[in-house]
CSV table of C-alpha atoms in Angstrom, one decimal:
chain,number,residue,atom,x,y,z
A,29,UNK,CA,121.6,34.3,133.6
A,30,UNK,CA,121.2,37.7,131.8
A,31,UNK,CA,118.9,40.6,132.7
A,32,UNK,CA,116.6,42.5,130.4
A,33,UNK,CA,118.7,45.6,131.3
A,34,UNK,CA,121.9,43.9,130.0
A,35,UNK,CA,120.2,42.8,126.8
A,36,UNK,CA,118.5,46.1,126.2
A,37,UNK,CA,121.7,48.0,126.8
A,38,UNK,CA,123.5,45.8,124.2
A,39,UNK,CA,120.6,46.3,121.7
A,40,UNK,CA,120.2,50.1,122.4
A,41,UNK,CA,116.6,49.9,123.4
A,42,UNK,CA,114.7,50.4,126.7
A,43,UNK,CA,114.4,47.5,129.1
A,44,UNK,CA,110.6,48.0,129.2
A,45,UNK,CA,110.4,47.7,125.4
A,46,UNK,CA,112.5,44.5,125.5
A,47,UNK,CA,110.3,42.9,128.2
A,48,UNK,CA,107.1,44.0,126.4
A,49,UNK,CA,108.4,42.4,123.1
A,50,UNK,CA,109.3,39.2,124.8
A,51,UNK,CA,106.0,39.0,126.7
A,52,UNK,CA,104.3,39.0,123.3
A,53,UNK,CA,106.0,35.6,122.7
A,54,UNK,CA,104.9,34.2,126.1
A,55,UNK,CA,107.1,35.7,128.9
A,56,UNK,CA,109.8,33.2,129.8
A,57,UNK,CA,111.9,35.3,132.2
A,58,UNK,CA,111.6,35.6,135.9
A,59,UNK,CA,111.1,39.0,137.5
A,60,UNK,CA,114.3,40.0,139.4
A,61,UNK,CA,116.1,36.9,138.1
A,62,UNK,CA,116.3,37.6,134.4
A,63,UNK,CA,116.6,35.0,131.7
A,64,UNK,CA,118.4,31.7,131.7
A,65,UNK,CA,120.9,32.1,128.7
A,66,UNK,CA,120.4,28.6,127.3
A,67,UNK,CA,116.6,28.8,127.4
A,68,UNK,CA,116.8,32.4,125.9
A,69,UNK,CA,118.9,31.1,123.0
A,70,UNK,CA,116.5,28.2,122.3
A,71,UNK,CA,113.4,30.4,122.5
A,72,UNK,CA,115.0,33.1,120.2
A,73,UNK,CA,116.1,30.4,117.7
A,74,UNK,CA,112.5,29.1,117.7
A,75,UNK,CA,111.0,32.6,117.3
A,76,UNK,CA,113.4,33.3,114.4
A,77,UNK,CA,112.8,29.9,112.8
A,78,UNK,CA,116.4,28.8,112.9
A,79,UNK,CA,115.9,26.0,115.4
A,80,UNK,CA,116.1,23.6,112.5
A,81,UNK,CA,118.1,23.4,109.3
A,82,UNK,CA,116.8,25.3,106.3
A,83,UNK,CA,118.1,24.4,102.9
A,84,UNK,CA,119.0,27.3,100.6
A,85,UNK,CA,120.0,27.8,97.0
A,86,UNK,CA,121.5,30.8,95.2
A,87,UNK,CA,120.4,31.6,91.7
A,88,UNK,CA,122.9,33.8,89.9
A,89,UNK,CA,126.5,33.0,90.5
A,90,UNK,CA,128.1,36.2,89.5
A,91,UNK,CA,130.1,38.4,91.8
A,92,UNK,CA,127.4,38.9,94.5
A,93,UNK,CA,126.2,35.3,94.2
A,94,UNK,CA,129.7,34.0,94.6
A,95,UNK,CA,130.3,36.3,97.6
A,96,UNK,CA,127.2,35.0,99.3
A,97,UNK,CA,128.0,31.4,98.5
A,98,UNK,CA,131.4,31.9,100.2
A,99,UNK,CA,129.9,33.6,103.2
A,100,UNK,CA,131.0,31.4,106.1
A,101,UNK,CA,128.4,32.2,108.7
A,102,UNK,CA,125.1,31.0,107.2
A,103,UNK,CA,125.6,27.7,109.0
A,104,UNK,CA,125.6,29.5,112.4
A,105,UNK,CA,121.9,30.3,111.7
A,106,UNK,CA,121.1,26.7,110.4
A,107,UNK,CA,121.0,27.9,106.8
A,108,UNK,CA,122.6,25.2,104.6
A,109,UNK,CA,123.6,26.1,101.1
A,110,UNK,CA,122.7,23.1,99.0
A,111,UNK,CA,122.5,24.4,95.4
A,112,UNK,CA,123.9,27.0,93.0
A,113,UNK,CA,122.2,27.9,89.7
A,114,UNK,CA,123.3,30.1,86.8
A,115,UNK,CA,122.6,30.4,83.0
A,116,UNK,CA,126.2,31.0,82.1
A,117,UNK,CA,127.4,27.9,80.1
A,118,UNK,CA,131.0,28.6,81.1
A,119,UNK,CA,130.4,27.9,84.8
A,120,UNK,CA,127.6,25.3,84.6
A,121,UNK,CA,129.2,22.0,85.8
A,122,UNK,CA,131.9,23.7,87.8
A,123,UNK,CA,131.9,23.5,91.6
A,124,UNK,CA,132.1,26.0,94.4
A,125,UNK,CA,132.3,24.9,98.0
A,126,UNK,CA,131.8,21.4,96.8
A,127,UNK,CA,128.5,22.3,95.1
A,128,UNK,CA,128.1,21.8,91.4
A,129,UNK,CA,126.6,24.8,89.5
A,130,UNK,CA,123.4,23.8,87.6
A,131,UNK,CA,121.2,25.5,85.0
A,132,UNK,CA,118.0,27.0,86.5
A,133,UNK,CA,115.9,24.6,84.4
A,134,UNK,CA,116.9,22.0,87.0
A,135,UNK,CA,115.6,24.0,89.9
A,136,UNK,CA,112.2,22.4,90.3
A,137,UNK,CA,113.4,18.8,90.5
A,138,UNK,CA,116.4,19.8,92.7
A,139,UNK,CA,114.1,21.8,95.1
A,140,UNK,CA,111.8,18.8,95.6
A,141,UNK,CA,114.7,16.3,96.0
A,142,UNK,CA,116.6,18.6,98.5
A,143,UNK,CA,113.6,20.1,100.2
A,144,UNK,CA,114.7,23.6,99.6
A,145,UNK,CA,113.2,26.3,101.9
A,146,UNK,CA,114.9,29.4,100.6
A,147,UNK,CA,116.2,30.8,97.3
A,148,UNK,CA,118.5,33.8,97.0
A,149,UNK,CA,118.2,35.8,93.8
A,150,UNK,CA,121.4,37.5,92.6
A,151,UNK,CA,120.6,37.6,88.9
A,152,UNK,CA,120.5,40.7,86.7
A,153,UNK,CA,117.4,42.8,87.0
A,154,UNK,CA,116.0,41.7,83.7
A,155,UNK,CA,115.9,38.0,84.9
A,156,UNK,CA,114.5,38.8,88.4
A,157,UNK,CA,110.8,38.4,87.8
A,158,UNK,CA,111.2,35.2,85.7
A,159,UNK,CA,113.5,33.8,88.4
A,160,UNK,CA,111.0,34.6,91.2
A,161,UNK,CA,108.2,32.8,89.2
A,162,UNK,CA,110.5,29.8,88.7
A,163,UNK,CA,111.2,29.7,92.4
A,164,UNK,CA,107.5,29.9,93.3
A,165,UNK,CA,106.6,27.2,90.8
A,166,UNK,CA,109.3,25.0,92.4
A,167,UNK,CA,107.4,25.3,95.7
A,168,UNK,CA,110.2,27.2,97.5
A,169,UNK,CA,108.5,29.4,100.1
A,170,UNK,CA,111.1,32.0,100.8
A,171,UNK,CA,112.8,34.4,98.4
A,172,UNK,CA,115.7,36.6,99.3
A,173,UNK,CA,116.0,39.1,96.5
A,174,UNK,CA,119.2,41.1,95.9
A,175,UNK,CA,118.2,42.5,92.5
A,176,UNK,CA,117.2,46.1,91.9
A,177,UNK,CA,113.6,44.9,91.0
A,178,UNK,CA,111.1,44.9,93.8
A,179,UNK,CA,109.5,41.5,93.8
A,180,UNK,CA,106.2,40.3,95.4
A,181,UNK,CA,104.9,36.8,95.9
A,182,UNK,CA,101.4,35.3,96.3
A,183,UNK,CA,99.9,34.2,99.6
A,184,UNK,CA,101.9,31.3,101.1
A,185,UNK,CA,105.2,32.7,100.0
A,186,UNK,CA,107.5,35.4,101.4
A,187,UNK,CA,109.9,37.7,99.6
A,188,UNK,CA,112.6,39.9,101.3
A,189,UNK,CA,113.8,42.6,99.0
A,190,UNK,CA,117.2,43.9,99.9
A,191,UNK,CA,118.1,47.3,98.6
A,192,UNK,CA,121.8,47.9,99.1
A,193,UNK,CA,121.6,51.3,97.5
A,194,UNK,CA,119.1,52.5,100.1
A,195,UNK,CA,121.4,51.3,102.8
A,196,UNK,CA,124.2,53.3,101.2
A,197,UNK,CA,122.0,56.4,100.9
A,198,UNK,CA,121.2,56.1,104.7
A,199,UNK,CA,124.9,55.9,105.3
A,200,UNK,CA,125.8,58.9,103.2
A,201,UNK,CA,123.0,60.9,104.8
A,202,UNK,CA,124.5,60.1,108.2
A,203,UNK,CA,128.0,61.1,107.0
A,204,UNK,CA,126.6,64.3,105.6
A,205,UNK,CA,124.8,64.9,108.9
A,206,UNK,CA,128.0,64.4,110.9
A,207,UNK,CA,129.8,66.9,108.7
A,208,UNK,CA,127.2,69.5,109.2
A,209,UNK,CA,126.8,69.1,113.0
A,210,UNK,CA,129.4,71.9,113.6
A,211,UNK,CA,127.4,74.2,111.3
A,212,UNK,CA,123.7,73.4,111.9
A,213,UNK,CA,122.4,76.2,109.6
A,214,UNK,CA,124.3,75.1,106.5
A,215,UNK,CA,121.3,73.3,105.1
A,216,UNK,CA,119.0,76.2,105.7
A,217,UNK,CA,121.5,78.6,104.1
A,218,UNK,CA,121.8,76.4,101.0
A,219,UNK,CA,118.0,76.4,100.6
A,220,UNK,CA,117.6,80.2,100.8
A,221,UNK,CA,116.3,81.8,97.6
A,222,UNK,CA,118.7,83.8,95.6
A,223,UNK,CA,118.0,87.5,95.4
């Protein structure tokens, strides 16, 4: 068993917030006794939608696409990589992780045959919109976009736009903040008008 206090401490939130959030999904803990770990895991998997296998493809097998294709932990979350697509004629037909790289023109038939739930876009920015349209036309409901283009999708589809540059900016801001903790007035001094 595990208590809401233990979980909230590990997550860095208040126990009351944790209990309130879980109550929204239909409280399944017992006051004073906490949560049965196995039940908690099953409920969280169901809430997150990883209680069953989701088939995934990657479109764009350059450096980032290759790194994601080789990521060893997707399976832990029931995400199964079933297809790789790229326009580069030099790599079409080659294999990675036992999966043959195909041309994006083959996506629709492949998606229906393999019942693909999720497509990852790691193409160049110029191809992002067209790739997203192709994914939607193939009936793939989830899009994980790693391009610099912010994509949207019609009702019935979902797009997650990752912005690595924004994460990096948040990190550099925090680093800058750490450097200036010892001299809290540095920012103000830098902004003072010149006489």
